[in-house]
């Protein structure tokens, strides 16, 4: 391969370096065939036949882009490109291509194929970055980020032995994708081993579209606290029990749901809180419910605020219980910490986007991404593009080709800017 140029100049002898937008769209269309479903979306569940076939397609694209491709022991696809300075840590870019059941063709795919396009365009322009460049297509993002967790933190045995959405045990799924579950620990990388991780992703919400903006600069990925709440009352005859003698767990659940919403919306900020499911027992028309179990969650970029909200919600629940003689028991489940993006990378993404003529805003990511795991290894940055109608995890998920091209160009520009930033990373 001929390395004609140092990539430190964005404007190159053959004009400004830009991605080939129509090529990304062609690749998105080709990838959409793997796991295509009648609803017009895709069901490319991690570790399924469609997932493996889609990954084989991605490997072909990565090789065409001049990347040296390997599959790590966790089943992640890793494409490597040498830099001019071997003492520098790699700049890592990527995303995932697995989907939820009946998902869309943009979540993960846009970021993965754009990352490959960045490598492709550098290769075509004979440009070599100072830092080594790595493109990663993570395994099993939708199943709680197993591939990126294996890289950033290590996968424990319970998760390796759990059953994935494909029906396969994760261990067998990893093997199916070409990984090696017996040597999964070898996928783990050391904290500080990357210069930075950058991910382009669709917003999956409607803020950019509503505000008619082109690029979202992600401030961080929110932390999530979820809890199962058991409300104990007393089941009794719905016809003969007077209203003032009831210990109605369902009534407490209704008051609780309303109060949670009040608490979350009264505090200034962008926190969100939800009661997502509810089960009443015994569950009959003619019985006052004696027991309700429900699931709640709270999300925010600030871990202290999440705890503060949870404390207020619990105190409110006790007060609600006292009103009608019911009791609340909270069992806290998963609690993921917020993962903040690097302020210098936020600025770099913002200035890169503005230099390309795009409008931007800072925004949190309300959904989880591989980037939150990668934040354990080094600074992360995330670029959002608009999702039409704010729809995601649906066959109706859509982002405009022009927005995809814009996002990919911001990714490329940010990679080049980061590569030029002497001493910064
Ligand atoms: Zn995603």
Short mmCIF file of C-alpha atoms and ligand atoms in Angstrom, two decimals:
data_model
loop_
_atom_site.label_atom_id
_atom_site.label_comp_id
_atom_site.label_asym_id
_atom_site.label_seq_id
_atom_site.Cartn_x
_atom_site.Cartn_y
_atom_site.Cartn_z
CA UNK A 1 0.00 0.00 0.00
CA UNK A 2 1.22 3.44 -0.89
CA UNK A 3 1.19 5.91 1.97
CA UNK A 4 1.36 9.14 0.05
CA UNK A 5 0.35 11.53 2.72
CA UNK A 6 0.16 12.45 6.33
CA UNK A 7 -3.46 12.81 7.36
CA UNK A 8 -2.66 15.82 9.50
CA UNK A 9 -3.93 18.15 6.79
CA UNK A 10 -7.71 17.88 6.39
CA UNK A 11 -7.56 19.63 3.08
CA UNK A 12 -5.51 17.35 1.02
CA UNK A 13 -3.88 17.89 -2.37
CA UNK A 14 -6.92 16.24 -3.98
CA UNK A 15 -9.48 18.46 -2.17
CA UNK A 16 -11.14 18.22 1.23
CA UNK A 17 -11.43 14.74 2.62
CA UNK A 18 -15.09 13.73 2.74
CA UNK A 19 -16.92 10.44 3.03
CA UNK A 20 -18.79 8.88 0.11
CA UNK A 21 -22.39 9.28 1.34
CA UNK A 22 -24.13 7.24 -1.40
CA UNK A 23 -21.74 4.36 -0.69
CA UNK A 24 -22.77 4.30 3.00
CA UNK A 25 -26.43 4.22 1.95
CA UNK A 26 -25.73 1.34 -0.48
CA UNK A 27 -24.02 -0.58 2.30
CA UNK A 28 -26.95 0.12 4.67
CA UNK A 29 -29.35 -1.26 2.06
CA UNK A 30 -27.22 -4.33 1.49
CA UNK A 31 -26.90 -4.96 5.24
CA UNK A 32 -30.69 -4.62 5.65
CA UNK A 33 -31.11 -7.88 3.69
CA UNK A 34 -29.65 -9.88 6.59
CA UNK A 35 -32.59 -10.59 8.88
CA UNK A 36 -35.05 -8.56 6.80
CA UNK A 37 -38.59 -9.00 8.06
CA UNK A 38 -42.04 -8.50 6.48
CA UNK A 39 -42.65 -5.33 8.55
CA UNK A 40 -39.90 -3.63 6.54
CA UNK A 41 -37.35 -3.64 9.33
CA UNK A 42 -34.85 -6.15 10.52
CA UNK A 43 -34.68 -8.88 13.16
CA UNK A 44 -30.94 -9.39 13.40
CA UNK A 45 -30.78 -10.62 16.97
CA UNK A 46 -27.30 -11.15 18.36
CA UNK A 47 -25.91 -14.67 17.79
CA UNK A 48 -28.65 -15.54 15.24
CA UNK A 49 -27.95 -16.82 11.71
CA UNK A 50 -28.83 -13.35 10.37
CA UNK A 51 -26.39 -11.72 12.79
CA UNK A 52 -23.56 -14.00 11.71
CA UNK A 53 -24.35 -13.46 8.01
CA UNK A 54 -24.49 -9.68 8.52
CA UNK A 55 -21.15 -9.79 10.29
CA UNK A 56 -19.62 -11.73 7.41
CA UNK A 57 -20.87 -8.97 5.11
CA UNK A 58 -19.27 -6.36 7.41
CA UNK A 59 -15.97 -8.28 7.40
CA UNK A 60 -15.95 -8.02 3.59
CA UNK A 61 -16.47 -4.25 3.77
CA UNK A 62 -13.74 -3.90 6.38
CA UNK A 63 -11.28 -5.82 4.23
CA UNK A 64 -12.23 -3.70 1.19
CA UNK A 65 -11.45 -0.66 3.34
CA UNK A 66 -7.92 -1.96 3.82
CA UNK A 67 -8.42 -2.99 7.44
CA UNK A 68 -6.69 -5.98 8.93
CA UNK A 69 -9.67 -7.82 10.39
CA UNK A 70 -9.77 -10.21 13.31
CA UNK A 71 -12.47 -11.54 15.64
CA UNK A 72 -11.59 -11.20 19.30
CA UNK A 73 -12.45 -13.93 21.80
CA UNK A 74 -15.77 -12.19 22.65
CA UNK A 75 -16.87 -12.23 18.99
CA UNK A 76 -16.24 -8.52 18.32
CA UNK A 77 -15.00 -7.64 14.81
CA UNK A 78 -11.84 -5.59 15.05
CA UNK A 79 -10.37 -3.89 11.96
CA UNK A 80 -6.91 -2.38 12.37
CA UNK A 81 -5.10 0.27 10.38
CA UNK A 82 -1.50 1.16 11.19
CA UNK A 83 -0.58 4.74 12.10
CA UNK A 84 2.68 6.55 11.43
CA UNK A 85 3.58 6.67 15.15
CA UNK A 86 3.52 3.22 16.73
CA UNK A 87 4.02 4.71 20.20
CA UNK A 88 0.54 6.28 20.13
CA UNK A 89 -2.56 4.54 21.43
CA UNK A 90 -5.27 3.70 18.91
CA UNK A 91 -8.23 5.90 18.07
CA UNK A 92 -11.19 3.51 18.15
CA UNK A 93 -14.44 4.07 16.22
CA UNK A 94 -17.41 1.76 15.77
CA UNK A 95 -20.85 0.61 16.86
CA UNK A 96 -22.95 -2.56 16.50
CA UNK A 97 -25.07 -4.27 13.83
CA UNK A 98 -27.23 -6.58 15.93
CA UNK A 99 -30.83 -5.42 16.40
CA UNK A 100 -33.78 -5.90 18.71
CA UNK A 101 -36.52 -8.24 17.43
CA UNK A 102 -38.43 -6.30 14.75
CA UNK A 103 -35.97 -3.46 14.88
CA UNK A 104 -34.90 -0.96 12.25
CA UNK A 105 -31.99 -0.50 9.87
CA UNK A 106 -30.28 2.50 11.45
CA UNK A 107 -29.66 1.77 15.14
CA UNK A 108 -26.00 0.70 15.24
CA UNK A 109 -25.76 0.11 11.50
CA UNK A 110 -25.24 3.81 10.72
CA UNK A 111 -22.32 4.07 13.15
CA UNK A 112 -20.73 0.77 12.12
CA UNK A 113 -20.90 1.39 8.37
CA UNK A 114 -19.80 5.03 8.75
CA UNK A 115 -16.78 3.93 10.79
CA UNK A 116 -15.86 1.50 8.01
CA UNK A 117 -16.37 4.31 5.48
CA UNK A 118 -13.91 6.51 7.40
CA UNK A 119 -11.27 3.77 7.01
CA UNK A 120 -12.23 3.31 3.36
CA UNK A 121 -11.88 6.98 2.47
CA UNK A 122 -8.52 7.26 4.27
CA UNK A 123 -7.36 4.23 2.32
CA UNK A 124 -8.57 5.63 -1.02
CA UNK A 125 -6.88 8.95 -0.33
CA UNK A 126 -3.71 7.17 0.76
CA UNK A 127 -3.88 9.02 4.06
CA UNK A 128 -2.28 7.66 7.18
CA UNK A 129 -3.15 8.95 10.61
CA UNK A 130 -0.47 9.33 13.29
CA UNK A 131 -2.47 7.14 15.67
CA UNK A 132 -3.33 3.57 14.79
CA UNK A 133 -7.02 3.42 13.86
CA UNK A 134 -9.35 0.63 14.93
CA UNK A 135 -12.88 0.01 13.69
CA UNK A 136 -14.90 -2.24 16.00
CA UNK A 137 -18.27 -3.82 15.24
CA UNK A 138 -19.26 -4.92 18.72
CA UNK A 139 -21.06 -8.19 19.41
CA UNK A 140 -24.46 -8.29 21.11
CA UNK A 141 -25.10 -4.64 21.94
CA UNK A 142 -28.83 -5.08 22.38
CA UNK A 143 -28.32 -7.84 24.94
CA UNK A 144 -26.83 -5.35 27.41
CA UNK A 145 -23.60 -4.63 25.57
CA UNK A 146 -21.89 -7.96 26.06
CA UNK A 147 -19.19 -7.45 23.41
CA UNK A 148 -18.11 -4.03 24.66
CA UNK A 149 -18.37 -5.18 28.28
CA UNK A 150 -15.97 -8.04 27.47
CA UNK A 151 -13.50 -5.49 26.06
CA UNK A 152 -13.87 -2.84 28.74
CA UNK A 153 -14.61 -4.70 31.95
CA UNK A 154 -14.58 -8.44 31.27
CA UNK A 155 -17.55 -10.80 31.06
CA UNK A 156 -18.32 -12.75 34.23
CA UNK A 157 -19.44 -16.37 34.18
CA UNK A 158 -23.12 -15.71 35.03
CA UNK A 159 -23.43 -13.50 31.96
CA UNK A 160 -21.47 -15.91 29.78
CA UNK A 161 -23.80 -18.69 30.88
CA UNK A 162 -27.03 -16.68 30.55
CA UNK A 163 -29.50 -17.28 27.74
CA UNK A 164 -29.48 -14.60 25.03
CA UNK A 165 -32.48 -13.36 23.05
CA UNK A 166 -31.49 -15.66 20.20
CA UNK A 167 -32.23 -18.62 22.48
CA UNK A 168 -28.56 -19.58 22.54
CA UNK A 169 -26.54 -19.48 25.72
CA UNK A 170 -24.18 -16.50 25.36
CA UNK A 171 -21.19 -18.84 25.53
CA UNK A 172 -22.45 -20.77 22.49
CA UNK A 173 -23.36 -17.54 20.71
CA UNK A 174 -19.85 -16.16 21.16
CA UNK A 175 -18.45 -19.36 19.66
CA UNK A 176 -21.00 -19.14 16.81
CA UNK A 177 -19.64 -15.68 15.89
CA UNK A 178 -16.06 -16.94 15.83
CA UNK A 179 -15.07 -16.01 19.37
CA UNK A 180 -13.68 -18.26 22.05
CA UNK A 181 -15.68 -18.26 25.31
CA UNK A 182 -13.03 -20.30 27.13
CA UNK A 183 -10.55 -17.48 26.51
CA UNK A 184 -13.03 -14.58 26.88
CA UNK A 185 -10.70 -12.80 29.32
CA UNK A 186 -8.27 -12.18 26.45
CA UNK A 187 -10.77 -9.76 24.88
CA UNK A 188 -10.42 -7.43 27.87
CA UNK A 189 -8.24 -4.37 27.36
CA UNK A 190 -6.47 -2.30 29.97
CA UNK A 191 -7.84 1.06 31.15
CA UNK A 192 -5.87 3.80 29.40
CA UNK A 193 -5.11 1.59 26.39
CA UNK A 194 -7.02 3.72 23.86
CA UNK A 195 -6.51 7.33 22.78
CA UNK A 196 -10.26 7.78 22.49
CA UNK A 197 -13.45 6.06 21.41
CA UNK A 198 -15.86 7.81 19.03
CA UNK A 199 -19.30 6.58 18.05
CA UNK A 200 -21.79 7.95 15.56
CA UNK A 201 -25.38 6.90 16.32
CA UNK A 202 -28.93 7.84 15.49
CA UNK A 203 -30.52 9.91 18.25
CA UNK A 204 -33.42 7.46 18.82
CA UNK A 205 -35.45 10.40 20.11
CA UNK A 206 -37.09 13.44 18.51
CA UNK A 207 -35.14 16.42 19.85
CA UNK A 208 -32.88 17.15 16.85
CA UNK A 209 -35.75 16.83 14.38
CA UNK A 210 -38.05 19.03 16.49
CA UNK A 211 -35.38 21.72 16.78
CA UNK A 212 -34.39 21.33 13.12
CA UNK A 213 -30.76 20.66 14.01
CA UNK A 214 -28.30 18.45 12.15
CA UNK A 215 -25.84 17.16 14.73
CA UNK A 216 -26.15 16.27 18.41
CA UNK A 217 -23.01 16.47 20.53
CA UNK A 218 -23.60 13.95 23.29
CA UNK A 219 -22.78 15.11 26.82
CA UNK A 220 -23.02 11.67 28.26
CA UNK A 221 -25.03 8.50 28.50
CA UNK A 222 -27.51 8.59 31.35
CA UNK A 223 -27.28 6.32 34.36
CA UNK A 224 -30.28 4.15 35.10
CA UNK A 225 -31.63 3.04 38.46
CA UNK A 226 -34.42 0.52 38.33
CA UNK A 227 -36.33 -1.05 41.15
CA UNK A 228 -39.06 -3.61 41.62
CA UNK A 229 -41.69 -2.30 44.02
CA UNK A 230 -43.98 -4.65 45.96
CA UNK A 231 -47.09 -3.09 47.47
CA UNK A 232 -48.86 -5.17 50.12
CA UNK A 233 -52.49 -4.49 51.00
CA UNK A 234 -55.33 -6.87 51.76
CA UNK A 235 -57.39 -8.72 49.15
CA UNK A 236 -61.08 -8.57 49.91
CA UNK A 237 -64.55 -8.71 48.32
CA UNK A 238 -65.05 -5.79 45.92
CA UNK A 239 -68.80 -5.71 46.61
CA UNK A 240 -69.01 -5.99 50.38
CA UNK A 241 -65.92 -4.11 51.57
CA UNK A 242 -66.80 -0.44 52.22
CA UNK A 243 -64.53 2.11 50.59
CA UNK A 244 -63.17 3.34 53.92
CA UNK A 245 -62.15 -0.15 55.03
CA UNK A 246 -60.00 -1.13 52.08
CA UNK A 247 -56.27 -1.73 51.93
CA UNK A 248 -56.20 -1.40 48.15
CA UNK A 249 -52.73 -2.08 46.73
CA UNK A 250 -53.85 -1.00 43.25
CA UNK A 251 -54.99 2.39 44.50
CA UNK A 252 -51.59 2.85 46.14
CA UNK A 253 -49.90 1.84 42.88
CA UNK A 254 -51.92 4.43 40.97
CA UNK A 255 -51.10 7.17 43.48
CA UNK A 256 -47.46 6.09 43.43
CA UNK A 257 -47.28 6.26 39.61
CA UNK A 258 -48.71 9.77 39.62
CA UNK A 259 -46.42 10.89 42.47
CA UNK A 260 -43.30 9.54 40.74
CA UNK A 261 -44.21 11.57 37.67
CA UNK A 262 -44.74 14.70 39.82
CA UNK A 263 -41.41 14.30 41.60
CA UNK A 264 -39.48 13.78 38.35
CA UNK A 265 -41.14 16.67 36.54
CA UNK A 266 -41.04 19.15 39.44
CA UNK A 267 -37.26 19.16 39.77
CA UNK A 268 -35.50 21.32 37.15
CA UNK A 269 -33.46 19.35 34.62
CA UNK A 270 -33.82 16.66 31.99
CA UNK A 271 -34.22 13.62 34.23
CA UNK A 272 -36.84 11.04 33.28
CA UNK A 273 -38.75 8.54 35.41
CA UNK A 274 -41.15 5.79 34.46
CA UNK A 275 -43.38 3.09 35.90
CA UNK A 276 -43.01 0.61 33.06
CA UNK A 277 -45.04 -2.38 34.18
CA UNK A 278 -47.50 -3.45 36.83
CA UNK A 279 -49.05 -6.73 38.00
CA UNK A 280 -52.03 -6.89 40.35
CA UNK A 281 -53.02 -9.90 42.43
CA UNK A 282 -55.24 -11.78 42.63
CA UNK A 283 -56.31 -9.96 39.44
CA UNK A 284 -60.10 -10.29 39.26
CA UNK A 285 -62.96 -7.87 38.58
CA UNK A 286 -64.54 -8.52 41.94
CA UNK A 287 -61.57 -8.51 44.29
CA UNK A 288 -59.84 -5.49 45.84
CA UNK A 289 -56.18 -6.12 44.87
CA UNK A 290 -54.16 -7.26 47.86
CA UNK A 291 -50.82 -7.10 46.16
CA UNK A 292 -49.26 -5.12 43.32
CA UNK A 293 -45.77 -5.53 41.92
CA UNK A 294 -44.46 -2.84 39.60
CA UNK A 295 -41.24 -1.81 37.91
CA UNK A 296 -39.89 1.72 38.02
CA UNK A 297 -36.78 3.40 36.68
CA UNK A 298 -35.11 6.81 36.86
CA UNK A 299 -32.45 8.13 34.43
CA UNK A 300 -30.13 11.12 34.49
CA UNK A 301 -26.56 12.18 33.70
CA UNK A 302 -25.91 12.92 37.39
CA UNK A 303 -25.66 9.93 39.72
CA UNK A 304 -26.37 12.08 42.81
CA UNK A 305 -29.55 13.39 41.25
CA UNK A 306 -30.69 9.83 40.49
CA UNK A 307 -30.18 8.93 44.16
CA UNK A 308 -31.94 12.09 45.32
CA UNK A 309 -34.97 11.30 43.12
CA UNK A 310 -35.05 7.71 44.34
CA UNK A 311 -34.94 8.87 47.99
CA UNK A 312 -37.83 11.28 47.37
CA UNK A 313 -39.84 8.60 45.57
CA UNK A 314 -39.38 6.15 48.46
CA UNK A 315 -40.39 8.75 51.04
CA UNK A 316 -43.50 9.58 48.99
CA UNK A 317 -44.36 5.87 48.79
CA UNK A 318 -44.30 5.55 52.59
CA UNK A 319 -46.71 8.48 52.86
CA UNK A 320 -49.03 6.93 50.26
CA UNK A 321 -48.97 3.61 52.13
CA UNK A 322 -49.98 5.28 55.38
CA UNK A 323 -53.14 6.70 53.77
CA UNK A 324 -54.79 3.33 53.22
CA UNK A 325 -52.81 0.85 55.27
CA UNK A 326 -50.64 -0.60 52.53
CA UNK A 327 -46.89 -1.07 52.64
CA UNK A 328 -44.18 -0.54 50.01
CA UNK A 329 -41.04 -2.66 49.64
CA UNK A 330 -38.35 -1.57 47.19
CA UNK A 331 -35.85 -3.94 45.65
CA UNK A 332 -33.22 -2.07 43.67
CA UNK A 333 -32.09 -3.91 40.54
CA UNK A 334 -29.46 -2.90 38.00
CA UNK A 335 -27.94 0.50 38.58
CA UNK A 336 -25.77 1.66 35.70
CA UNK A 337 -23.61 4.69 36.36
CA UNK A 338 -23.84 7.67 34.01
CA UNK A 339 -20.97 7.71 31.47
CA UNK A 340 -19.93 11.26 30.65
CA UNK A 341 -18.26 12.08 27.36
CA UNK A 342 -14.92 13.88 27.35
CA UNK A 343 -15.35 17.72 27.34
CA UNK A 344 -12.43 18.15 24.90
CA UNK A 345 -14.02 15.65 22.52
CA UNK A 346 -17.38 17.45 22.87
CA UNK A 347 -15.66 20.65 21.76
CA UNK A 348 -13.84 18.89 18.95
CA UNK A 349 -17.04 17.29 17.64
CA UNK A 350 -18.85 20.62 17.88
CA UNK A 351 -16.15 22.60 16.07
CA UNK A 352 -15.76 19.85 13.44
CA UNK A 353 -19.51 19.93 12.76
CA UNK A 354 -19.64 23.73 12.63
CA UNK A 355 -16.64 23.84 10.27
CA UNK A 356 -18.65 21.59 7.95
CA UNK A 357 -21.54 24.05 8.19
CA UNK A 358 -23.84 22.02 10.45
CA UNK A 359 -26.03 23.21 13.31
CA UNK A 360 -25.41 21.48 16.65
CA UNK A 361 -26.58 21.18 20.22
CA UNK A 362 -25.36 19.45 23.35
CA UNK A 363 -27.65 16.69 24.54
CA UNK A 364 -27.71 13.65 26.81
CA UNK A 365 -28.22 10.15 25.47
CA UNK A 366 -31.23 8.58 27.14
CA UNK A 367 -30.39 5.18 25.64
CA UNK A 368 -27.43 2.95 26.42
CA UNK A 369 -24.55 2.53 23.95
CA UNK A 370 -21.29 0.61 23.61
CA UNK A 371 -19.56 3.95 24.28
CA UNK A 372 -20.56 3.77 27.96
CA UNK A 373 -18.54 0.59 28.37
CA UNK A 374 -15.64 2.01 26.34
CA UNK A 375 -15.53 5.00 28.74
CA UNK A 376 -13.82 2.62 31.19
CA UNK A 377 -10.83 2.48 28.82
CA UNK A 378 -10.41 6.12 27.85
CA UNK A 379 -12.15 9.34 26.77
CA UNK A 380 -15.31 8.88 24.69
CA UNK A 381 -17.21 11.10 22.29
CA UNK A 382 -20.58 10.52 20.63
CA UNK A 383 -22.22 12.12 17.60
CA UNK A 384 -26.00 11.97 17.09
CA UNK A 385 -27.97 12.49 13.89
CA UNK A 386 -31.76 13.02 13.74
CA UNK A 387 -34.19 10.09 13.94
CA UNK A 388 -37.33 10.91 11.95
CA UNK A 389 -40.35 11.09 14.24
CA UNK A 390 -38.10 10.17 17.14
CA UNK A 391 -38.82 6.51 16.32
CA UNK A 392 -36.35 3.73 17.10
CA UNK A 393 -36.34 0.00 17.88
CA UNK A 394 -39.06 -0.22 15.23
CA UNK A 395 -39.24 -1.08 11.52
CA UNK A 396 -40.29 2.58 11.08
CA UNK A 397 -36.91 3.82 12.31
CA UNK A 398 -35.49 6.20 9.67
CA UNK A 399 -32.70 8.72 9.25
CA UNK A 400 -32.30 10.75 6.07
CA UNK A 401 -29.37 9.88 3.75
CA UNK A 402 -28.16 13.49 3.99
CA UNK A 403 -28.12 13.31 7.81
CA UNK A 404 -26.20 10.03 7.67
CA UNK A 405 -23.62 11.54 5.32
CA UNK A 406 -23.34 14.62 7.57
CA UNK A 407 -22.80 12.47 10.65
CA UNK A 408 -20.17 10.34 8.90
CA UNK A 409 -18.33 13.49 7.80
CA UNK A 410 -18.36 14.80 11.37
CA UNK A 411 -16.97 11.46 12.52
CA UNK A 412 -14.20 11.64 9.89
CA UNK A 413 -13.41 15.28 10.69
CA UNK A 414 -13.31 14.52 14.41
CA UNK A 415 -10.98 11.54 13.90
CA UNK A 416 -8.63 13.73 11.85
CA UNK A 417 -8.84 16.59 14.37
CA UNK A 418 -8.13 14.24 17.24
CA UNK A 419 -5.23 12.73 15.34
CA UNK A 420 -3.73 16.19 14.85
CA UNK A 421 -4.19 17.21 18.49
CA UNK A 422 -0.59 16.87 19.64
CA UNK A 423 -0.13 15.94 23.30
CA UNK A 424 -3.87 15.95 23.91
CA UNK A 425 -4.38 12.20 23.71
ZN1 LIG B 1 -27.54 1.16 19.11
#
